[in-house]
PDB file of C-alpha atoms in Angstrom:
ATOM      1  CA  UNK A   1     -83.988-305.495  64.324  1.00 66.00           C
ATOM      2  CA  UNK A   2     -84.383-305.788  60.557  1.00 68.00           C
ATOM      3  CA  UNK A   3     -81.802-304.034  58.399  1.00 73.00           C
ATOM      4  CA  UNK A   4     -84.470-302.392  56.202  1.00 68.00           C
ATOM      5  CA  UNK A   5     -87.554-300.616  57.586  1.00 68.00           C
ATOM      6  CA  UNK A   6     -90.838-302.544  57.654  1.00 70.00           C
ATOM      7  CA  UNK A   7     -92.849-299.463  56.720  1.00 73.00           C
ATOM      8  CA  UNK A   8     -92.860-297.780  54.305  1.00 75.00           C
ATOM      9  CA  UNK A   9     -91.937-300.441  51.731  1.00 78.00           C
ATOM     10  CA  UNK A  10     -89.576-298.391  49.589  1.00 79.00           C
ATOM     11  CA  UNK A  11     -89.175-301.041  46.872  1.00 82.00           C
ATOM     12  CA  UNK A  12     -92.942-301.485  46.439  1.00 84.00           C
ATOM     13  CA  UNK A  13     -93.598-297.729  46.392  1.00 85.00           C
ATOM     14  CA  UNK A  14     -90.845-297.218  43.811  1.00 88.00           C
ATOM     15  CA  UNK A  15     -92.293-299.925  41.563  1.00 90.00           C
ATOM     16  CA  UNK A  16     -95.851-298.549  41.804  1.00 91.00           C
ATOM     17  CA  UNK A  17     -94.643-295.006  41.108  1.00 92.00           C
ATOM     18  CA  UNK A  18     -92.741-296.244  38.062  1.00 93.00           C
ATOM     19  CA  UNK A  19     -95.784-298.078  36.672  1.00 93.00           C
ATOM     20  CA  UNK A  20     -98.162-295.153  37.220  1.00 93.00           C
ATOM     21  CA  UNK A  21     -95.583-292.774  35.764  1.00 93.00           C
ATOM     22  CA  UNK A  22     -95.288-294.831  32.566  1.00 93.00           C
ATOM     23  CA  UNK A  23     -99.081-295.163  32.213  1.00 92.00           C
ATOM     24  CA  UNK A  24     -99.619-291.447  32.875  1.00 91.00           C
ATOM     25  CA  UNK A  25     -96.903-290.422  30.418  1.00 91.00           C
ATOM     26  CA  UNK A  26     -98.359-292.720  27.738  1.00 88.00           C
ATOM     27  CA  UNK A  27    -101.812-291.262  28.320  1.00 84.00           C
ATOM     28  CA  UNK A  28    -100.551-287.672  28.020  1.00 83.00           C
ATOM     29  CA  UNK A  29     -98.581-288.442  24.872  1.00 79.00           C
ATOM     30  CA  UNK A  30    -101.596-290.173  23.315  1.00 73.00           C
ATOM     31  CA  UNK A  31    -103.860-287.227  24.139  1.00 70.00           C
ATOM     32  CA  UNK A  32    -101.474-284.642  22.714  1.00 69.00           C
ATOM     33  CA  UNK A  33    -100.842-286.769  19.634  1.00 64.00           C
ATOM     34  CA  UNK A  34    -104.558-287.092  18.947  1.00 61.00           C
ATOM     35  CA  UNK A  35    -105.086-283.396  19.562  1.00 59.00           C
ATOM     36  CA  UNK A  36    -102.108-282.379  17.457  1.00 61.00           C
ATOM     37  CA  UNK A  37    -102.234-284.858  14.605  1.00 75.00           C
ATOM     38  CA  UNK A  38    -104.147-283.908  11.501  1.00 77.00           C
ATOM     39  CA  UNK A  39    -105.637-286.076   8.774  1.00 78.00           C
ATOM     40  CA  UNK A  40    -102.935-286.966   6.280  1.00 74.00           C
ATOM     41  CA  UNK A  41    -104.809-289.288   3.895  1.00 74.00           C
ATOM     42  CA  UNK A  42    -108.222-290.992   3.524  1.00 71.00           C
ATOM     43  CA  UNK A  43    -106.991-294.326   4.881  1.00 71.00           C
ATOM     44  CA  UNK A  44    -106.837-292.692   8.309  1.00 73.00           C
ATOM     45  CA  UNK A  45    -110.596-292.110   8.193  1.00 77.00           C
ATOM     46  CA  UNK A  46    -111.232-295.680   7.128  1.00 74.00           C
ATOM     47  CA  UNK A  47    -109.624-296.807  10.393  1.00 71.00           C
ATOM     48  CA  UNK A  48    -112.517-295.032  12.140  1.00 71.00           C
ATOM     49  CA  UNK A  49    -115.046-297.028  10.086  1.00 76.00           C
ATOM     50  CA  UNK A  50    -115.945-293.900   8.108  1.00 78.00           C
ATOM     51  CA  UNK A  51    -116.562-294.604   4.401  1.00 81.00           C
ATOM     52  CA  UNK A  52    -114.776-292.074   2.182  1.00 85.00           C
ATOM     53  CA  UNK A  53    -117.146-290.852  -0.506  1.00 86.00           C
ATOM     54  CA  UNK A  54    -114.688-288.827  -2.560  1.00 87.00           C
ATOM     55  CA  UNK A  55    -111.344-287.015  -2.465  1.00 87.00           C
ATOM     56  CA  UNK A  56    -111.180-283.456  -3.798  1.00 89.00           C
ATOM     57  CA  UNK A  57    -107.946-281.641  -4.689  1.00 87.00           C
ATOM     58  CA  UNK A  58    -106.715-278.423  -3.141  1.00 83.00           C
ATOM     59  CA  UNK A  59    -107.303-275.346  -5.290  1.00 80.00           C
ATOM     60  CA  UNK A  60    -103.911-273.682  -5.138  1.00 74.00           C
ATOM     61  CA  UNK A  61    -104.714-270.543  -7.124  1.00 75.00           C
ATOM     62  CA  UNK A  62    -107.622-269.136  -9.082  1.00 74.00           C
ATOM     63  CA  UNK A  63    -107.522-267.508 -12.474  1.00 74.00           C
ATOM     64  CA  UNK A  64    -108.247-263.806 -12.520  1.00 71.00           C
ATOM     65  CA  UNK A  65    -111.961-263.083 -12.205  1.00 67.00           C
ATOM     66  CA  UNK A  66    -112.836-266.594 -11.034  1.00 75.00           C
ATOM     67  CA  UNK A  67    -114.561-267.388  -7.747  1.00 78.00           C
ATOM     68  CA  UNK A  68    -113.967-270.459  -5.631  1.00 80.00           C
ATOM     69  CA  UNK A  69    -117.702-270.885  -4.990  1.00 80.00           C
ATOM     70  CA  UNK A  70    -118.414-271.066  -8.742  1.00 84.00           C
ATOM     71  CA  UNK A  71    -115.295-272.770 -10.008  1.00 86.00           C
ATOM     72  CA  UNK A  72    -117.370-275.645 -11.402  1.00 89.00           C
ATOM     73  CA  UNK A  73    -119.000-273.394 -13.988  1.00 87.00           C
ATOM     74  CA  UNK A  74    -116.209-270.823 -14.397  1.00 84.00           C
ATOM     75  CA  UNK A  75    -113.309-273.248 -14.811  1.00 85.00           C
ATOM     76  CA  UNK A  76    -115.011-276.436 -15.946  1.00 84.00           C
ATOM     77  CA  UNK A  77    -111.763-278.040 -17.179  1.00 86.00           C
ATOM     78  CA  UNK A  78    -109.948-277.766 -13.841  1.00 87.00           C
ATOM     79  CA  UNK A  79    -108.982-280.791 -11.762  1.00 90.00           C
ATOM     80  CA  UNK A  80    -111.317-279.579  -8.995  1.00 90.00           C
ATOM     81  CA  UNK A  81    -114.298-279.369 -11.361  1.00 91.00           C
ATOM     82  CA  UNK A  82    -113.621-282.860 -12.635  1.00 93.00           C
ATOM     83  CA  UNK A  83    -113.469-284.123  -9.045  1.00 93.00           C
ATOM     84  CA  UNK A  84    -116.829-282.460  -8.376  1.00 94.00           C
ATOM     85  CA  UNK A  85    -118.259-284.380 -11.353  1.00 94.00           C
ATOM     86  CA  UNK A  86    -116.902-287.591  -9.842  1.00 94.00           C
ATOM     87  CA  UNK A  87    -118.513-286.705  -6.515  1.00 94.00           C
ATOM     88  CA  UNK A  88    -121.781-285.953  -8.320  1.00 95.00           C
ATOM     89  CA  UNK A  89    -121.708-289.335 -10.032  1.00 94.00           C
ATOM     90  CA  UNK A  90    -121.166-291.103  -6.705  1.00 94.00           C
ATOM     91  CA  UNK A  91    -123.939-289.120  -5.000  1.00 93.00           C
ATOM     92  CA  UNK A  92    -126.406-289.861  -7.799  1.00 93.00           C
ATOM     93  CA  UNK A  93    -125.504-293.540  -7.620  1.00 92.00           C
ATOM     94  CA  UNK A  94    -125.967-293.752  -3.856  1.00 91.00           C
ATOM     95  CA  UNK A  95    -128.804-291.272  -3.246  1.00 91.00           C
ATOM     96  CA  UNK A  96    -132.273-291.502  -4.766  1.00 91.00           C
ATOM     97  CA  UNK A  97    -133.963-288.386  -6.084  1.00 92.00           C
ATOM     98  CA  UNK A  98    -136.169-286.185  -3.919  1.00 94.00           C
ATOM     99  CA  UNK A  99    -133.779-286.387  -0.986  1.00 95.00           C
ATOM    100  CA  UNK A 100    -132.070-283.828   1.260  1.00 96.00           C
ATOM    101  CA  UNK A 101    -128.287-283.844   1.723  1.00 96.00           C
ATOM    102  CA  UNK A 102    -126.684-282.060   4.665  1.00 96.00           C
ATOM    103  CA  UNK A 103    -123.012-281.122   4.291  1.00 95.00           C
ATOM    104  CA  UNK A 104    -121.026-280.062   7.343  1.00 94.00           C
ATOM    105  CA  UNK A 105    -117.602-280.154   8.998  1.00 93.00           C
ATOM    106  CA  UNK A 106    -116.101-280.360  12.465  1.00 91.00           C
ATOM    107  CA  UNK A 107    -114.737-276.809  12.567  1.00 90.00           C
ATOM    108  CA  UNK A 108    -114.765-273.692  10.336  1.00 90.00           C
ATOM    109  CA  UNK A 109    -112.527-273.250   7.275  1.00 86.00           C
ATOM    110  CA  UNK A 110    -112.577-276.901   6.224  1.00 90.00           C
ATOM    111  CA  UNK A 111    -114.217-276.275   2.824  1.00 88.00           C
ATOM    112  CA  UNK A 112    -117.779-277.471   3.411  1.00 91.00           C
ATOM    113  CA  UNK A 113    -119.511-274.441   1.852  1.00 90.00           C
ATOM    114  CA  UNK A 114    -117.236-274.425  -1.199  1.00 90.00           C
ATOM    115  CA  UNK A 115    -117.804-278.136  -1.802  1.00 92.00           C
ATOM    116  CA  UNK A 116    -121.541-278.068  -1.104  1.00 93.00           C
ATOM    117  CA  UNK A 117    -122.139-275.083  -3.409  1.00 93.00           C
ATOM    118  CA  UNK A 118    -120.108-276.534  -6.280  1.00 94.00           C
ATOM    119  CA  UNK A 119    -121.849-279.885  -5.810  1.00 95.00           C
ATOM    120  CA  UNK A 120    -125.207-278.105  -5.983  1.00 95.00           C
ATOM    121  CA  UNK A 121    -124.103-276.368  -9.200  1.00 94.00           C
ATOM    122  CA  UNK A 122    -123.108-279.695 -10.751  1.00 95.00           C
ATOM    123  CA  UNK A 123    -126.359-281.394  -9.733  1.00 95.00           C
ATOM    124  CA  UNK A 124    -128.384-278.497 -11.136  1.00 94.00           C
ATOM    125  CA  UNK A 125    -127.089-279.483 -14.602  1.00 93.00           C
ATOM    126  CA  UNK A 126    -129.046-282.732 -14.315  1.00 93.00           C
ATOM    127  CA  UNK A 127    -132.128-281.794 -12.309  1.00 93.00           C
ATOM    128  CA  UNK A 128    -133.941-279.334 -10.119  1.00 95.00           C
ATOM    129  CA  UNK A 129    -131.755-278.429  -7.126  1.00 96.00           C
ATOM    130  CA  UNK A 130    -132.183-276.139  -4.140  1.00 96.00           C
ATOM    131  CA  UNK A 131    -129.225-274.882  -2.082  1.00 95.00           C
ATOM    132  CA  UNK A 132    -129.996-273.688   1.453  1.00 94.00           C
ATOM    133  CA  UNK A 133    -127.558-271.848   3.687  1.00 92.00           C
ATOM    134  CA  UNK A 134    -128.528-272.596   7.286  1.00 92.00           C
ATOM    135  CA  UNK A 135    -125.661-270.822   9.041  1.00 89.00           C
ATOM    136  CA  UNK A 136    -127.724-267.983  10.496  1.00 87.00           C
ATOM    137  CA  UNK A 137    -124.945-266.935  12.873  1.00 86.00           C
ATOM    138  CA  UNK A 138    -122.113-266.369  10.377  1.00 82.00           C
ATOM    139  CA  UNK A 139    -123.549-266.339   6.827  1.00 80.00           C
ATOM    140  CA  UNK A 140    -121.006-266.447   4.012  1.00 77.00           C
ATOM    141  CA  UNK A 141    -122.715-267.398   0.750  1.00 76.00           C
ATOM    142  CA  UNK A 142    -123.890-263.943  -0.327  1.00 70.00           C
ATOM    143  CA  UNK A 143    -120.528-262.338   0.428  1.00 67.00           C
ATOM    144  CA  UNK A 144    -118.724-265.111  -1.442  1.00 63.00           C
ATOM    145  CA  UNK A 145    -121.009-264.511  -4.436  1.00 67.00           C
ATOM    146  CA  UNK A 146    -120.202-260.795  -4.205  1.00 57.00           C
ATOM    147  CA  UNK A 147    -123.732-259.864  -3.178  1.00 56.00           C
ATOM    148  CA  UNK A 148    -122.694-258.125   0.048  1.00 53.00           C
ATOM    149  CA  UNK A 149    -125.296-255.398  -0.440  1.00 51.00           C
ATOM    150  CA  UNK A 150    -128.000-258.050  -0.047  1.00 54.00           C
ATOM    151  CA  UNK A 151    -126.608-259.379   3.221  1.00 50.00           C
ATOM    152  CA  UNK A 152    -129.034-258.609   6.016  1.00 53.00           C
ATOM    153  CA  UNK A 153    -131.680-257.421   3.529  1.00 66.00           C
ATOM    154  CA  UNK A 154    -132.545-260.554   1.599  1.00 77.00           C
ATOM    155  CA  UNK A 155    -135.090-262.822   3.245  1.00 86.00           C
ATOM    156  CA  UNK A 156    -133.809-266.298   3.942  1.00 89.00           C
ATOM    157  CA  UNK A 157    -133.848-269.474   6.006  1.00 92.00           C
ATOM    158  CA  UNK A 158    -134.015-267.840   9.433  1.00 90.00           C
ATOM    159  CA  UNK A 159    -137.015-265.741   8.354  1.00 91.00           C
ATOM    160  CA  UNK A 160    -138.858-268.831   7.119  1.00 91.00           C
ATOM    161  CA  UNK A 161    -138.369-270.934  10.248  1.00 89.00           C
ATOM    162  CA  UNK A 162    -139.291-267.966  12.440  1.00 87.00           C
ATOM    163  CA  UNK A 163    -142.503-267.390  10.468  1.00 88.00           C
ATOM    164  CA  UNK A 164    -141.485-263.914   9.270  1.00 89.00           C
ATOM    165  CA  UNK A 165    -141.615-264.664   5.532  1.00 90.00           C
ATOM    166  CA  UNK A 166    -143.176-267.151   3.096  1.00 91.00           C
ATOM    167  CA  UNK A 167    -140.721-269.594   1.593  1.00 91.00           C
ATOM    168  CA  UNK A 168    -141.298-268.525  -2.019  1.00 90.00           C
ATOM    169  CA  UNK A 169    -140.073-265.007  -1.245  1.00 91.00           C
ATOM    170  CA  UNK A 170    -136.692-266.305  -0.092  1.00 91.00           C
ATOM    171  CA  UNK A 171    -135.730-268.149  -3.307  1.00 92.00           C
ATOM    172  CA  UNK A 172    -133.477-266.580  -5.929  1.00 90.00           C
ATOM    173  CA  UNK A 173    -131.570-268.028  -8.885  1.00 90.00           C
ATOM    174  CA  UNK A 174    -127.847-267.672  -9.419  1.00 87.00           C
ATOM    175  CA  UNK A 175    -127.440-265.759 -12.715  1.00 86.00           C
ATOM    176  CA  UNK A 176    -126.449-268.002 -15.588  1.00 86.00           C
ATOM    177  CA  UNK A 177    -127.534-271.202 -13.837  1.00 90.00           C
ATOM    178  CA  UNK A 178    -130.664-273.119 -12.905  1.00 92.00           C
ATOM    179  CA  UNK A 179    -129.614-273.400  -9.254  1.00 93.00           C
ATOM    180  CA  UNK A 180    -132.150-272.021  -6.783  1.00 94.00           C
ATOM    181  CA  UNK A 181    -130.720-270.576  -3.570  1.00 93.00           C
ATOM    182  CA  UNK A 182    -132.070-269.710  -0.145  1.00 92.00           C
ATOM    183  CA  UNK A 183    -129.662-267.531   1.815  1.00 90.00           C
ATOM    184  CA  UNK A 184    -129.371-267.538   5.609  1.00 88.00           C
ATOM    185  CA  UNK A 185    -131.606-264.491   6.087  1.00 86.00           C
ATOM    186  CA  UNK A 186    -131.575-262.389   9.221  1.00 87.00           C
ATOM    187  CA  UNK A 187    -128.622-263.089  11.499  1.00 85.00           C
ATOM    188  CA  UNK A 188    -129.702-264.820  14.703  1.00 85.00           C
ATOM    189  CA  UNK A 189    -128.141-266.780  17.561  1.00 84.00           C
ATOM    190  CA  UNK A 190    -131.215-268.619  18.858  1.00 82.00           C
ATOM    191  CA  UNK A 191    -131.750-271.251  16.155  1.00 87.00           C
ATOM    192  CA  UNK A 192    -132.752-274.113  18.464  1.00 86.00           C
ATOM    193  CA  UNK A 193    -135.100-271.792  20.374  1.00 87.00           C
ATOM    194  CA  UNK A 194    -137.276-270.840  17.403  1.00 86.00           C
ATOM    195  CA  UNK A 195    -137.763-274.252  15.784  1.00 88.00           C
ATOM    196  CA  UNK A 196    -137.781-277.948  16.567  1.00 90.00           C
ATOM    197  CA  UNK A 197    -137.137-281.313  14.952  1.00 92.00           C
ATOM    198  CA  UNK A 198    -140.746-281.943  13.921  1.00 92.00           C
ATOM    199  CA  UNK A 199    -141.112-278.596  12.111  1.00 92.00           C
ATOM    200  CA  UNK A 200    -137.815-279.004  10.282  1.00 93.00           C
ATOM    201  CA  UNK A 201    -138.656-282.550   9.196  1.00 93.00           C
ATOM    202  CA  UNK A 202    -141.944-281.360   7.708  1.00 93.00           C
ATOM    203  CA  UNK A 203    -140.161-278.453   6.018  1.00 93.00           C
ATOM    204  CA  UNK A 204    -137.523-280.617   4.301  1.00 94.00           C
ATOM    205  CA  UNK A 205    -140.052-283.319   3.464  1.00 93.00           C
ATOM    206  CA  UNK A 206    -142.160-280.728   1.651  1.00 93.00           C
ATOM    207  CA  UNK A 207    -139.112-279.473  -0.270  1.00 94.00           C
ATOM    208  CA  UNK A 208    -138.296-283.016  -1.385  1.00 94.00           C
ATOM    209  CA  UNK A 209    -141.551-283.096  -3.345  1.00 94.00           C
ATOM    210  CA  UNK A 210    -140.483-280.116  -5.469  1.00 93.00           C
ATOM    211  CA  UNK A 211    -136.743-280.691  -5.886  1.00 96.00           C
ATOM    212  CA  UNK A 212    -134.620-283.597  -7.047  1.00 95.00           C
ATOM    213  CA  UNK A 213    -131.960-282.693  -4.475  1.00 96.00           C
ATOM    214  CA  UNK A 214    -131.911-280.267  -1.568  1.00 96.00           C
ATOM    215  CA  UNK A 215    -128.333-279.361  -0.573  1.00 96.00           C
ATOM    216  CA  UNK A 216    -128.090-277.980   2.960  1.00 96.00           C
ATOM    217  CA  UNK A 217    -124.970-276.089   3.986  1.00 93.00           C
ATOM    218  CA  UNK A 218    -124.715-275.955   7.776  1.00 93.00           C
ATOM    219  CA  UNK A 219    -122.484-274.453  10.474  1.00 91.00           C
ATOM    220  CA  UNK A 220    -119.617-276.619  11.767  1.00 92.00           C
ATOM    221  CA  UNK A 221    -120.713-279.136  14.392  1.00 93.00           C
ATOM    222  CA  UNK A 222    -118.249-278.477  17.203  1.00 90.00           C
ATOM    223  CA  UNK A 223    -118.772-274.726  17.869  1.00 88.00           C
ATOM    224  CA  UNK A 224    -122.610-274.648  17.773  1.00 87.00           C
ATOM    225  CA  UNK A 225    -125.589-276.956  18.293  1.00 88.00           C
ATOM    226  CA  UNK A 226    -127.581-275.975  15.188  1.00 91.00           C
ATOM    227  CA  UNK A 227    -126.232-278.724  12.925  1.00 93.00           C
ATOM    228  CA  UNK A 228    -126.984-281.491  15.421  1.00 93.00           C
ATOM    229  CA  UNK A 229    -130.657-280.521  15.237  1.00 93.00           C
ATOM    230  CA  UNK A 230    -130.619-280.236  11.438  1.00 94.00           C
ATOM    231  CA  UNK A 231    -128.880-283.597  11.009  1.00 94.00           C
ATOM    232  CA  UNK A 232    -131.876-285.341  12.602  1.00 94.00           C
ATOM    233  CA  UNK A 233    -134.230-283.896   9.980  1.00 94.00           C
ATOM    234  CA  UNK A 234    -132.531-284.739   6.669  1.00 95.00           C
ATOM    235  CA  UNK A 235    -132.016-287.893   4.618  1.00 95.00           C
ATOM    236  CA  UNK A 236    -128.204-287.949   4.374  1.00 94.00           C
ATOM    237  CA  UNK A 237    -125.309-286.325   6.259  1.00 94.00           C
ATOM    238  CA  UNK A 238    -121.863-285.787   4.735  1.00 94.00           C
ATOM    239  CA  UNK A 239    -118.818-284.683   6.733  1.00 93.00           C
ATOM    240  CA  UNK A 240    -116.005-282.692   5.115  1.00 92.00           C
ATOM    241  CA  UNK A 241    -112.451-283.168   6.388  1.00 89.00           C
ATOM    242  CA  UNK A 242    -109.574-281.030   5.114  1.00 88.00           C
ATOM    243  CA  UNK A 243    -106.199-282.694   4.611  1.00 84.00           C
ATOM    244  CA  UNK A 244    -103.331-281.282   6.691  1.00 82.00           C
ATOM    245  CA  UNK A 245    -105.863-279.174   8.614  1.00 85.00           C
ATOM    246  CA  UNK A 246    -108.647-281.201  10.241  1.00 86.00           C
ATOM    247  CA  UNK A 247    -107.626-282.796  13.529  1.00 83.00           C
ATOM    248  CA  UNK A 248    -108.349-286.442  14.226  1.00 82.00           C
ATOM    249  CA  UNK A 249    -109.675-285.607  17.680  1.00 80.00           C
ATOM    250  CA  UNK A 250    -112.228-283.250  16.127  1.00 84.00           C
ATOM    251  CA  UNK A 251    -113.413-285.892  13.668  1.00 86.00           C
ATOM    252  CA  UNK A 252    -113.736-288.504  16.422  1.00 85.00           C
ATOM    253  CA  UNK A 253    -115.754-286.115  18.569  1.00 87.00           C
ATOM    254  CA  UNK A 254    -117.985-285.129  15.637  1.00 90.00           C
ATOM    255  CA  UNK A 255    -118.727-288.737  14.703  1.00 88.00           C
ATOM    256  CA  UNK A 256    -119.525-289.537  18.321  1.00 88.00           C
ATOM    257  CA  UNK A 257    -121.992-286.647  18.545  1.00 90.00           C
ATOM    258  CA  UNK A 258    -123.752-287.685  15.347  1.00 89.00           C
ATOM    259  CA  UNK A 259    -124.008-291.317  16.441  1.00 86.00           C
ATOM    260  CA  UNK A 260    -125.475-290.331  19.815  1.00 87.00           C
ATOM    261  CA  UNK A 261    -128.454-288.578  18.198  1.00 77.00           C
TER     262      UNK A 261
END
């Protein structure tokens, strides 16, 4: 009789278990690292073949009476305002006039509305610009501009696409500027049920005839489907990523969704 048993082969089973254990542990560590790691610097995005358009500084504190949404006009000498001018110069160099620009992010609180509104303010110094808030689920522009009393009362984007109001009745100008704004309008949760790609394309194409630039502030891509529909109807899409906050896994997933459209 053999000294060692013929079956099971203990040495082979031990080796296979060791290999699968190492591979499984590596996979788990990679997953948690991707899910945990946040964007540290722009070079990380370049590794994903994502061109970095501009880098904007963090606004640590605001002077008394200033608003983050209007910092470009209220604190024009700040580092942030100068960075917005740099972004404006790059956008003008890369984007022809009479185009629509969609600005979004992977998740909330990454700065997309602040950047898009200040960019719209800077562009309005050089041409005719329209800013549209398309987040009809969680609108924030009016409250940020301290117009809370108008929230829910002012006609806006959701009313236009639902056929409840003519477009001209939804436009208002920000006092002291030439920027025209269309707020989100009535709060709704059925965006993709009341419109489609063809209608939105015609809508933005018509706006391009009247405005040099149409800046579209959208909801974040990961939580809702609204932005994926909007991104198919505009000329350019820009993704905002916040340093030390935005997760790499979220950016990868967002890019994948946009490329699959």
